[in-house]
């Protein structure tokens, strides 16, 4: 069974204080690992897809990295508008054809001015 | 560019009532999905569709039915609502499977069953 564990559950940072969010995963065969951002009352918004260990992707103050067992979302010099819940999800190869994502419970990030 | 649109945005039902949630996408995506999101749990897949006229069960399909009569629409039905189905329901779509296309989500339907 595919599993995704995110830590910490919640994180409060001061504006400009860099940190990292962790996503540990167990999957039979990784097709892709996805990071999403979710604002209150909204649906998840796609950020990154990572496919293989060693891969990195960046977008503004965010950088996602991938190893064979976990992914990190690094936030550099965050601003209050980066406050959101960050979701990690994996998509596995499956012969039956199910293409749904397995999500973690998310990390609730608050950036204080 | 609307993307994925869900209707209604909010609904309150009584136990035993039925209703249909509508998802529409304007991106010409082949794949569509229904998830539910509950406090303290990750999003869980209910049903999905890999093309017009096809549907399949996900992780938590019991108590729900779906239909995909048109490529752009994916309907989720509750035949006899139960309090355990109180949740936020999200629809998503993706272009295809083979190129690891990301899923794009709507803003959800908040459903309360009394």
mmCIF file of N, CA, C and O in Angstrom, chain A residues 4-103:
data_model
loop_
_atom_site.group_PDB
_atom_site.id
_atom_site.type_symbol
_atom_site.label_atom_id
_atom_site.label_comp_id
_atom_site.label_asym_id
_atom_site.label_seq_id
_atom_site.Cartn_x
_atom_site.Cartn_y
_atom_site.Cartn_z
ATOM 1 N N UNK A 4 2.206 8.122 2.315
ATOM 2 C CA UNK A 4 2.893 9.411 2.290
ATOM 3 C C UNK A 4 2.769 10.042 3.665
ATOM 4 O O UNK A 4 1.650 10.183 4.171
ATOM 5 N N UNK A 5 3.895 10.415 4.268
ATOM 6 C CA UNK A 5 3.907 11.035 5.582
ATOM 7 C C UNK A 5 4.606 12.375 5.502
ATOM 8 O O UNK A 5 5.761 12.447 5.073
ATOM 9 N N UNK A 6 3.915 13.419 5.923
ATOM 10 C CA UNK A 6 4.486 14.756 5.878
ATOM 11 C C UNK A 6 4.793 15.256 7.294
ATOM 12 O O UNK A 6 4.043 15.005 8.228
ATOM 13 N N UNK A 7 5.915 15.967 7.405
ATOM 14 C CA UNK A 7 6.279 16.556 8.700
ATOM 15 C C UNK A 7 6.969 17.894 8.479
ATOM 16 O O UNK A 7 7.616 18.099 7.440
ATOM 17 N N UNK A 8 6.817 18.836 9.435
ATOM 18 C CA UNK A 8 5.907 18.735 10.564
ATOM 19 C C UNK A 8 4.454 18.923 10.130
ATOM 20 O O UNK A 8 4.205 19.290 8.988
ATOM 21 N N UNK A 9 3.514 18.695 11.049
ATOM 22 C CA UNK A 9 2.114 18.939 10.720
ATOM 23 C C UNK A 9 1.845 20.427 10.583
ATOM 24 O O UNK A 9 1.020 20.848 9.765
ATOM 25 N N UNK A 10 2.517 21.215 11.401
ATOM 26 C CA UNK A 10 2.355 22.658 11.367
ATOM 27 C C UNK A 10 3.705 23.312 11.625
ATOM 28 O O UNK A 10 4.541 22.764 12.344
ATOM 29 N N UNK A 11 3.896 24.493 11.033
ATOM 30 C CA UNK A 11 5.166 25.198 11.163
ATOM 31 C C UNK A 11 4.902 26.690 11.127
ATOM 32 O O UNK A 11 4.228 27.187 10.224
ATOM 33 N N UNK A 12 5.420 27.366 12.122
ATOM 34 C CA UNK A 12 5.269 28.826 12.198
ATOM 35 C C UNK A 12 6.656 29.435 12.075
ATOM 36 O O UNK A 12 7.546 29.107 12.853
ATOM 37 N N UNK A 13 6.833 30.317 11.107
ATOM 38 C CA UNK A 13 8.119 30.962 10.851
ATOM 39 C C UNK A 13 7.963 32.470 10.834
ATOM 40 O O UNK A 13 6.881 32.987 10.544
ATOM 41 N N UNK A 14 9.055 33.145 11.119
ATOM 42 C CA UNK A 14 9.093 34.586 10.933
ATOM 43 C C UNK A 14 9.398 34.885 9.463
ATOM 44 O O UNK A 14 10.072 34.104 8.776
ATOM 45 N N UNK A 15 8.906 35.981 8.984
ATOM 46 C CA UNK A 15 9.213 36.402 7.616
ATOM 47 C C UNK A 15 10.725 36.432 7.425
ATOM 48 O O UNK A 15 11.462 36.972 8.263
ATOM 49 N N UNK A 16 11.196 35.799 6.348
ATOM 50 C CA UNK A 16 12.618 35.744 6.065
ATOM 51 C C UNK A 16 13.352 34.556 6.653
ATOM 52 O O UNK A 16 14.520 34.319 6.326
ATOM 53 N N UNK A 17 12.667 33.784 7.504
ATOM 54 C CA UNK A 17 13.294 32.628 8.164
ATOM 55 C C UNK A 17 13.113 31.388 7.291
ATOM 56 O O UNK A 17 12.012 30.835 7.179
ATOM 57 N N UNK A 18 14.174 30.920 6.702
ATOM 58 C CA UNK A 18 14.117 29.788 5.784
ATOM 59 C C UNK A 18 13.929 28.469 6.533
ATOM 60 O O UNK A 18 14.363 28.321 7.678
ATOM 61 N N UNK A 19 13.301 27.495 5.871
ATOM 62 C CA UNK A 19 13.080 26.189 6.487
ATOM 63 C C UNK A 19 12.752 25.165 5.404
ATOM 64 O O UNK A 19 12.725 25.487 4.207
ATOM 65 N N UNK A 20 12.533 23.925 5.839
ATOM 66 C CA UNK A 20 12.211 22.854 4.910
ATOM 67 C C UNK A 20 11.051 22.023 5.424
ATOM 68 O O UNK A 20 10.925 21.803 6.633
ATOM 69 N N UNK A 21 10.215 21.562 4.494
ATOM 70 C CA UNK A 21 9.133 20.645 4.790
ATOM 71 C C UNK A 21 9.518 19.276 4.245
ATOM 72 O O UNK A 21 10.102 19.168 3.167
ATOM 73 N N UNK A 22 9.134 18.226 4.983
ATOM 74 C CA UNK A 22 9.532 16.875 4.613
ATOM 75 C C UNK A 22 8.350 16.044 4.144
ATOM 76 O O UNK A 22 7.234 16.167 4.663
ATOM 77 N N UNK A 23 8.586 15.203 3.150
ATOM 78 C CA UNK A 23 7.588 14.263 2.653
ATOM 79 C C UNK A 23 8.273 12.908 2.496
ATOM 80 O O UNK A 23 9.107 12.746 1.599
ATOM 81 N N UNK A 24 7.939 11.959 3.353
ATOM 82 C CA UNK A 24 8.476 10.603 3.250
ATOM 83 C C UNK A 24 7.449 9.723 2.566
ATOM 84 O O UNK A 24 6.257 9.824 2.870
ATOM 85 N N UNK A 25 7.896 8.860 1.678
ATOM 86 C CA UNK A 25 6.931 8.062 0.937
ATOM 87 C C UNK A 25 7.362 6.604 0.813
ATOM 88 O O UNK A 25 8.555 6.286 0.833
ATOM 89 N N UNK A 26 6.362 5.749 0.705
ATOM 90 C CA UNK A 26 6.555 4.331 0.412
ATOM 91 C C UNK A 26 5.631 4.001 -0.736
ATOM 92 O O UNK A 26 4.414 4.159 -0.633
ATOM 93 N N UNK A 27 6.211 3.563 -1.844
ATOM 94 C CA UNK A 27 5.402 3.285 -3.024
ATOM 95 C C UNK A 27 6.049 2.138 -3.784
ATOM 96 O O UNK A 27 7.266 1.990 -3.799
ATOM 97 N N UNK A 28 5.240 1.330 -4.425
ATOM 98 C CA UNK A 28 5.746 0.158 -5.132
ATOM 99 C C UNK A 28 6.615 0.557 -6.317
ATOM 100 O O UNK A 28 7.649 -0.050 -6.578
ATOM 101 N N UNK A 29 6.204 1.562 -7.028
ATOM 102 C CA UNK A 29 7.004 2.056 -8.141
ATOM 103 C C UNK A 29 6.585 3.494 -8.389
ATOM 104 O O UNK A 29 5.433 3.761 -8.670
ATOM 105 N N UNK A 30 7.502 4.425 -8.258
ATOM 106 C CA UNK A 30 7.140 5.840 -8.300
ATOM 107 C C UNK A 30 7.032 6.333 -9.736
ATOM 108 O O UNK A 30 8.012 6.347 -10.475
ATOM 109 N N UNK A 31 5.826 6.757 -10.082
ATOM 110 C CA UNK A 31 5.654 7.403 -11.391
ATOM 111 C C UNK A 31 5.975 8.888 -11.283
ATOM 112 O O UNK A 31 6.579 9.467 -12.173
ATOM 113 N N UNK A 32 5.578 9.486 -10.160
ATOM 114 C CA UNK A 32 5.863 10.902 -9.958
ATOM 115 C C UNK A 32 5.507 11.329 -8.548
ATOM 116 O O UNK A 32 4.638 10.728 -7.916
ATOM 117 N N UNK A 33 6.205 12.330 -8.047
ATOM 118 C CA UNK A 33 5.889 12.929 -6.743
ATOM 119 C C UNK A 33 5.496 14.364 -6.999
ATOM 120 O O UNK A 33 6.178 15.089 -7.738
ATOM 121 N N UNK A 34 4.383 14.772 -6.422
ATOM 122 C CA UNK A 34 3.796 16.075 -6.702
ATOM 123 C C UNK A 34 3.729 16.906 -5.425
ATOM 124 O O UNK A 34 3.394 16.397 -4.351
ATOM 125 N N UNK A 35 3.990 18.189 -5.567
ATOM 126 C CA UNK A 35 3.767 19.142 -4.486
ATOM 127 C C UNK A 35 2.648 20.095 -4.910
ATOM 128 O O UNK A 35 2.640 20.603 -6.040
ATOM 129 N N UNK A 36 1.730 20.307 -3.957
ATOM 130 C CA UNK A 36 0.628 21.237 -4.167
ATOM 131 C C UNK A 36 0.591 22.228 -3.015
ATOM 132 O O UNK A 36 1.003 21.927 -1.897
ATOM 133 N N UNK A 37 0.023 23.375 -3.293
ATOM 134 C CA UNK A 37 -0.267 24.367 -2.271
ATOM 135 C C UNK A 37 -1.777 24.483 -2.167
ATOM 136 O O UNK A 37 -2.477 24.544 -3.176
ATOM 137 N N UNK A 38 -2.308 24.553 -0.926
ATOM 138 C CA UNK A 38 -3.741 24.715 -0.742
ATOM 139 C C UNK A 38 -4.017 25.868 0.202
ATOM 140 O O UNK A 38 -3.575 25.859 1.351
ATOM 141 N N UNK A 39 -4.757 26.843 -0.286
ATOM 142 C CA UNK A 39 -5.195 27.966 0.530
ATOM 143 C C UNK A 39 -6.565 27.650 1.112
ATOM 144 O O UNK A 39 -7.335 26.870 0.531
ATOM 145 N N UNK A 40 -6.918 28.274 2.253
ATOM 146 C CA UNK A 40 -8.208 27.978 2.895
ATOM 147 C C UNK A 40 -9.381 28.193 1.950
ATOM 148 O O UNK A 40 -9.456 29.219 1.264
ATOM 149 N N UNK A 41 -10.261 27.204 1.867
ATOM 150 C CA UNK A 41 -11.443 27.321 1.030
ATOM 151 C C UNK A 41 -11.191 27.127 -0.454
ATOM 152 O O UNK A 41 -12.095 27.354 -1.267
ATOM 153 N N UNK A 42 -9.997 26.704 -0.806
ATOM 154 C CA UNK A 42 -9.633 26.516 -2.216
ATOM 155 C C UNK A 42 -9.172 25.086 -2.474
ATOM 156 O O UNK A 42 -8.881 24.339 -1.547
ATOM 157 N N UNK A 43 -9.095 24.748 -3.752
ATOM 158 C CA UNK A 43 -8.555 23.457 -4.114
ATOM 159 C C UNK A 43 -7.043 23.496 -4.178
ATOM 160 O O UNK A 43 -6.438 24.576 -4.230
ATOM 161 N N UNK A 44 -6.403 22.328 -4.172
ATOM 162 C CA UNK A 44 -4.943 22.276 -4.295
ATOM 163 C C UNK A 44 -4.475 22.900 -5.606
ATOM 164 O O UNK A 44 -5.072 22.669 -6.663
ATOM 165 N N UNK A 45 -3.391 23.655 -5.510
ATOM 166 C CA UNK A 45 -2.794 24.305 -6.672
ATOM 167 C C UNK A 45 -1.451 23.654 -6.955
ATOM 168 O O UNK A 45 -0.577 23.593 -6.087
ATOM 169 N N UNK A 46 -1.269 23.166 -8.170
ATOM 170 C CA UNK A 46 -0.063 22.443 -8.538
ATOM 171 C C UNK A 46 1.183 23.323 -8.460
ATOM 172 O O UNK A 46 1.179 24.463 -8.921
ATOM 173 N N UNK A 47 2.250 22.762 -7.845
ATOM 174 C CA UNK A 47 3.531 23.460 -7.772
ATOM 175 C C UNK A 47 4.606 22.755 -8.607
ATOM 176 O O UNK A 47 5.184 23.347 -9.502
ATOM 177 N N UNK A 48 4.901 21.493 -8.273
ATOM 178 C CA UNK A 48 6.009 20.776 -8.898
ATOM 179 C C UNK A 48 5.665 19.308 -9.115
ATOM 180 O O UNK A 48 4.885 18.737 -8.363
ATOM 181 N N UNK A 49 6.336 18.716 -10.115
ATOM 182 C CA UNK A 49 6.405 17.271 -10.263
ATOM 183 C C UNK A 49 7.867 16.859 -10.288
ATOM 184 O O UNK A 49 8.684 17.483 -10.980
ATOM 185 N N UNK A 50 8.197 15.827 -9.516
ATOM 186 C CA UNK A 50 9.544 15.254 -9.507
ATOM 187 C C UNK A 50 9.423 13.792 -9.902
ATOM 188 O O UNK A 50 8.517 13.093 -9.453
ATOM 189 N N UNK A 51 10.359 13.323 -10.740
ATOM 190 C CA UNK A 51 10.225 11.984 -11.284
ATOM 191 C C UNK A 51 11.283 11.004 -10.787
ATOM 192 O O UNK A 51 11.015 9.809 -10.658
ATOM 193 N N UNK A 52 12.499 11.497 -10.524
ATOM 194 C CA UNK A 52 13.567 10.563 -10.176
ATOM 195 C C UNK A 52 14.483 11.170 -9.129
ATOM 196 O O UNK A 52 14.592 12.401 -9.005
ATOM 197 N N UNK A 53 15.122 10.281 -8.359
ATOM 198 C CA UNK A 53 16.017 10.712 -7.294
ATOM 199 C C UNK A 53 17.103 11.627 -7.844
ATOM 200 O O UNK A 53 17.671 11.365 -8.900
ATOM 201 N N UNK A 54 17.350 12.710 -7.109
ATOM 202 C CA UNK A 54 18.349 13.676 -7.520
ATOM 203 C C UNK A 54 17.777 14.879 -8.257
ATOM 204 O O UNK A 54 18.451 15.881 -8.447
ATOM 205 N N UNK A 55 16.535 14.763 -8.646
ATOM 206 C CA UNK A 55 15.909 15.849 -9.395
ATOM 207 C C UNK A 55 15.566 17.011 -8.463
ATOM 208 O O UNK A 55 15.200 16.808 -7.313
ATOM 209 N N UNK A 56 15.689 18.225 -8.967
ATOM 210 C CA UNK A 56 15.341 19.432 -8.229
ATOM 211 C C UNK A 56 14.547 20.357 -9.143
ATOM 212 O O UNK A 56 14.817 20.423 -10.345
ATOM 213 N N UNK A 57 13.592 21.088 -8.534
ATOM 214 C CA UNK A 57 12.843 22.092 -9.279
ATOM 215 C C UNK A 57 12.640 23.313 -8.398
ATOM 216 O O UNK A 57 12.487 23.184 -7.186
ATOM 217 N N UNK A 58 12.635 24.483 -9.036
ATOM 218 C CA UNK A 58 12.512 25.738 -8.291
ATOM 219 C C UNK A 58 11.424 26.614 -8.878
ATOM 220 O O UNK A 58 11.172 26.601 -10.095
ATOM 221 N N UNK A 59 10.809 27.375 -7.973
ATOM 222 C CA UNK A 59 9.827 28.368 -8.381
ATOM 223 C C UNK A 59 9.806 29.445 -7.331
ATOM 224 O O UNK A 59 9.395 29.199 -6.199
ATOM 225 N N UNK A 60 10.284 30.602 -7.696
ATOM 226 C CA UNK A 60 10.369 31.744 -6.776
ATOM 227 C C UNK A 60 11.121 31.331 -5.506
ATOM 228 O O UNK A 60 12.290 30.952 -5.560
ATOM 229 N N UNK A 61 10.486 31.370 -4.350
ATOM 230 C CA UNK A 61 11.166 31.065 -3.087
ATOM 231 C C UNK A 61 11.117 29.578 -2.729
ATOM 232 O O UNK A 61 11.595 29.189 -1.663
ATOM 233 N N UNK A 62 10.557 28.771 -3.579
ATOM 234 C CA UNK A 62 10.380 27.349 -3.318
ATOM 235 C C UNK A 62 11.333 26.503 -4.154
ATOM 236 O O UNK A 62 11.543 26.777 -5.336
ATOM 237 N N UNK A 63 11.865 25.467 -3.513
ATOM 238 C CA UNK A 63 12.716 24.504 -4.208
ATOM 239 C C UNK A 63 12.374 23.111 -3.701
ATOM 240 O O UNK A 63 12.396 22.860 -2.504
ATOM 241 N N UNK A 64 12.048 22.217 -4.625
ATOM 242 C CA UNK A 64 11.699 20.841 -4.266
ATOM 243 C C UNK A 64 12.809 19.909 -4.700
ATOM 244 O O UNK A 64 13.362 20.047 -5.802
ATOM 245 N N UNK A 65 13.121 18.957 -3.815
ATOM 246 C CA UNK A 65 14.146 17.957 -4.108
ATOM 247 C C UNK A 65 13.586 16.566 -3.841
ATOM 248 O O UNK A 65 12.611 16.405 -3.100
ATOM 249 N N UNK A 66 14.223 15.553 -4.440
ATOM 250 C CA UNK A 66 13.716 14.185 -4.330
ATOM 251 C C UNK A 66 14.854 13.197 -4.122
ATOM 252 O O UNK A 66 15.878 13.262 -4.809
ATOM 253 N N UNK A 67 14.659 12.287 -3.131
ATOM 254 C CA UNK A 67 15.549 11.139 -2.972
ATOM 255 C C UNK A 67 14.688 9.895 -3.167
ATOM 256 O O UNK A 67 13.496 9.989 -3.465
ATOM 257 N N UNK A 68 15.270 8.718 -2.958
ATOM 258 C CA UNK A 68 14.511 7.489 -3.168
ATOM 259 C C UNK A 68 13.454 7.252 -2.096
ATOM 260 O O UNK A 68 12.557 6.427 -2.280
ATOM 261 N N UNK A 69 13.543 7.976 -0.975
ATOM 262 C CA UNK A 69 12.596 7.739 0.112
ATOM 263 C C UNK A 69 11.842 8.978 0.559
ATOM 264 O O UNK A 69 10.862 8.871 1.295
ATOM 265 N N UNK A 70 12.312 10.166 0.158
ATOM 266 C CA UNK A 70 11.657 11.373 0.638
ATOM 267 C C UNK A 70 11.871 12.547 -0.315
ATOM 268 O O UNK A 70 12.754 12.528 -1.177
ATOM 269 N N UNK A 71 11.054 13.547 -0.074
ATOM 270 C CA UNK A 71 11.182 14.792 -0.821
ATOM 271 C C UNK A 71 11.172 15.938 0.181
ATOM 272 O O UNK A 71 10.539 15.844 1.241
ATOM 273 N N UNK A 72 11.864 17.006 -0.167
ATOM 274 C CA UNK A 72 11.886 18.189 0.674
ATOM 275 C C UNK A 72 11.387 19.376 -0.146
ATOM 276 O O UNK A 72 11.689 19.509 -1.330
ATOM 277 N N UNK A 73 10.637 20.231 0.535
ATOM 278 C CA UNK A 73 10.242 21.506 -0.052
ATOM 279 C C UNK A 73 10.943 22.586 0.773
ATOM 280 O O UNK A 73 10.598 22.808 1.931
ATOM 281 N N UNK A 74 11.938 23.193 0.169
ATOM 282 C CA UNK A 74 12.719 24.221 0.844
ATOM 283 C C UNK A 74 12.090 25.584 0.562
ATOM 284 O O UNK A 74 11.797 25.905 -0.595
ATOM 285 N N UNK A 75 11.912 26.361 1.613
ATOM 286 C CA UNK A 75 11.340 27.695 1.465
ATOM 287 C C UNK A 75 12.388 28.697 1.920
ATOM 288 O O UNK A 75 12.784 28.705 3.095
ATOM 289 N N UNK A 76 12.825 29.522 0.990
ATOM 290 C CA UNK A 76 13.900 30.479 1.262
ATOM 291 C C UNK A 76 13.318 31.875 1.452
ATOM 292 O O UNK A 76 12.558 32.355 0.610
ATOM 293 N N UNK A 77 13.681 32.504 2.576
ATOM 294 C CA UNK A 77 13.228 33.870 2.884
ATOM 295 C C UNK A 77 11.740 34.034 2.638
ATOM 296 O O UNK A 77 11.325 34.866 1.802
ATOM 297 N N UNK A 78 10.912 33.245 3.314
ATOM 298 C CA UNK A 78 9.469 33.277 3.035
ATOM 299 C C UNK A 78 8.828 34.612 3.377
ATOM 300 O O UNK A 78 9.297 35.360 4.254
ATOM 301 N N UNK A 79 7.705 34.866 2.692
ATOM 302 C CA UNK A 79 6.889 36.050 2.919
ATOM 303 C C UNK A 79 5.527 35.608 3.450
ATOM 304 O O UNK A 79 5.141 34.441 3.270
ATOM 305 N N UNK A 80 4.780 36.494 4.080
ATOM 306 C CA UNK A 80 3.457 36.123 4.608
ATOM 307 C C UNK A 80 2.545 35.468 3.566
ATOM 308 O O UNK A 80 1.762 34.576 3.914
ATOM 309 N N UNK A 81 2.670 35.852 2.308
ATOM 310 C CA UNK A 81 1.821 35.267 1.267
ATOM 311 C C UNK A 81 2.172 33.818 0.950
ATOM 312 O O UNK A 81 1.437 33.148 0.216
ATOM 313 N N UNK A 82 3.249 33.317 1.519
ATOM 314 C CA UNK A 82 3.597 31.903 1.375
ATOM 315 C C UNK A 82 2.836 31.036 2.384
ATOM 316 O O UNK A 82 2.930 29.802 2.337
ATOM 317 N N UNK A 83 2.104 31.660 3.284
ATOM 318 C CA UNK A 83 1.311 30.919 4.260
ATOM 319 C C UNK A 83 0.237 30.105 3.537
ATOM 320 O O UNK A 83 -0.516 30.646 2.726
ATOM 321 N N UNK A 84 0.204 28.819 3.812
ATOM 322 C CA UNK A 84 -0.741 27.906 3.155
ATOM 323 C C UNK A 84 -0.494 26.514 3.719
ATOM 324 O O UNK A 84 0.431 26.300 4.506
ATOM 325 N N UNK A 85 -1.313 25.564 3.283
ATOM 326 C CA UNK A 85 -1.030 24.159 3.559
ATOM 327 C C UNK A 85 -0.362 23.568 2.323
ATOM 328 O O UNK A 85 -0.866 23.725 1.205
ATOM 329 N N UNK A 86 0.756 22.913 2.540
ATOM 330 C CA UNK A 86 1.507 22.313 1.432
ATOM 331 C C UNK A 86 1.299 20.803 1.458
ATOM 332 O O UNK A 86 1.529 20.150 2.472
ATOM 333 N N UNK A 87 0.840 20.292 0.334
ATOM 334 C CA UNK A 87 0.499 18.882 0.210
ATOM 335 C C UNK A 87 1.499 18.169 -0.681
ATOM 336 O O UNK A 87 1.906 18.695 -1.721
ATOM 337 N N UNK A 88 1.858 16.966 -0.268
ATOM 338 C CA UNK A 88 2.717 16.104 -1.053
ATOM 339 C C UNK A 88 1.885 14.900 -1.496
ATOM 340 O O UNK A 88 1.045 14.398 -0.728
ATOM 341 N N UNK A 89 2.090 14.437 -2.708
ATOM 342 C CA UNK A 89 1.341 13.286 -3.207
ATOM 343 C C UNK A 89 2.223 12.461 -4.123
ATOM 344 O O UNK A 89 3.123 12.987 -4.783
ATOM 345 N N UNK A 90 1.953 11.160 -4.153
ATOM 346 C CA UNK A 90 2.695 10.284 -5.046
ATOM 347 C C UNK A 90 1.741 9.602 -6.004
ATOM 348 O O UNK A 90 0.580 9.360 -5.688
ATOM 349 N N UNK A 91 2.262 9.307 -7.176
ATOM 350 C CA UNK A 91 1.521 8.535 -8.156
ATOM 351 C C UNK A 91 2.377 7.322 -8.479
ATOM 352 O O UNK A 91 3.563 7.466 -8.803
ATOM 353 N N UNK A 92 1.760 6.133 -8.374
ATOM 354 C CA UNK A 92 2.510 4.898 -8.533
ATOM 355 C C UNK A 92 2.163 4.227 -9.850
ATOM 356 O O UNK A 92 1.076 4.424 -10.397
ATOM 357 N N UNK A 93 3.093 3.448 -10.333
ATOM 358 C CA UNK A 93 2.783 2.571 -11.450
ATOM 359 C C UNK A 93 1.855 1.481 -10.937
ATOM 360 O O UNK A 93 2.101 0.887 -9.904
ATOM 361 N N UNK A 94 0.771 1.231 -11.638
ATOM 362 C CA UNK A 94 -0.145 0.179 -11.217
ATOM 363 C C UNK A 94 -0.738 -0.466 -12.446
ATOM 364 O O UNK A 94 -1.271 0.217 -13.307
ATOM 365 N N UNK A 95 -0.656 -1.749 -12.503
ATOM 366 C CA UNK A 95 -1.157 -2.463 -13.669
ATOM 367 C C UNK A 95 -2.648 -2.314 -13.863
ATOM 368 O O UNK A 95 -3.140 -2.367 -14.973
ATOM 369 N N UNK A 96 -3.392 -2.092 -12.767
ATOM 370 C CA UNK A 96 -4.833 -1.983 -12.875
ATOM 371 C C UNK A 96 -5.298 -0.687 -13.504
ATOM 372 O O UNK A 96 -6.450 -0.545 -13.868
ATOM 373 N N UNK A 97 -4.418 0.310 -13.572
ATOM 374 C CA UNK A 97 -4.796 1.542 -14.242
ATOM 375 C C UNK A 97 -5.236 2.662 -13.334
ATOM 376 O O UNK A 97 -5.577 3.733 -13.814
ATOM 377 N N UNK A 98 -5.224 2.459 -12.049
ATOM 378 C CA UNK A 98 -5.623 3.540 -11.149
ATOM 379 C C UNK A 98 -4.574 4.632 -11.196
ATOM 380 O O UNK A 98 -3.411 4.387 -10.955
ATOM 381 N N UNK A 99 -5.004 5.821 -11.499
ATOM 382 C CA UNK A 99 -4.066 6.923 -11.619
ATOM 383 C C UNK A 99 -4.265 7.976 -10.553
ATOM 384 O O UNK A 99 -3.773 9.081 -10.680
ATOM 385 N N UNK A 100 -5.002 7.638 -9.537
ATOM 386 C CA UNK A 100 -5.209 8.599 -8.484
ATOM 387 C C UNK A 100 -3.948 8.834 -7.695
ATOM 388 O O UNK A 100 -3.037 8.006 -7.662
ATOM 389 N N UNK A 101 -3.880 9.995 -7.075
ATOM 390 C CA UNK A 101 -2.748 10.349 -6.240
ATOM 391 C C UNK A 101 -2.997 9.875 -4.810
ATOM 392 O O UNK A 101 -4.124 9.887 -4.332
ATOM 393 N N UNK A 102 -1.917 9.486 -4.128
ATOM 394 C CA UNK A 102 -1.960 9.214 -2.692
ATOM 395 C C UNK A 102 -1.362 10.420 -2.000
ATOM 396 O O UNK A 102 -0.179 10.733 -2.213
ATOM 397 N N UNK A 103 -2.165 11.088 -1.192
ATOM 398 C CA UNK A 103 -1.760 12.336 -0.557
ATOM 399 C C UNK A 103 -1.310 12.126 0.874
ATOM 400 O O UNK A 103 -1.817 11.256 1.584
#
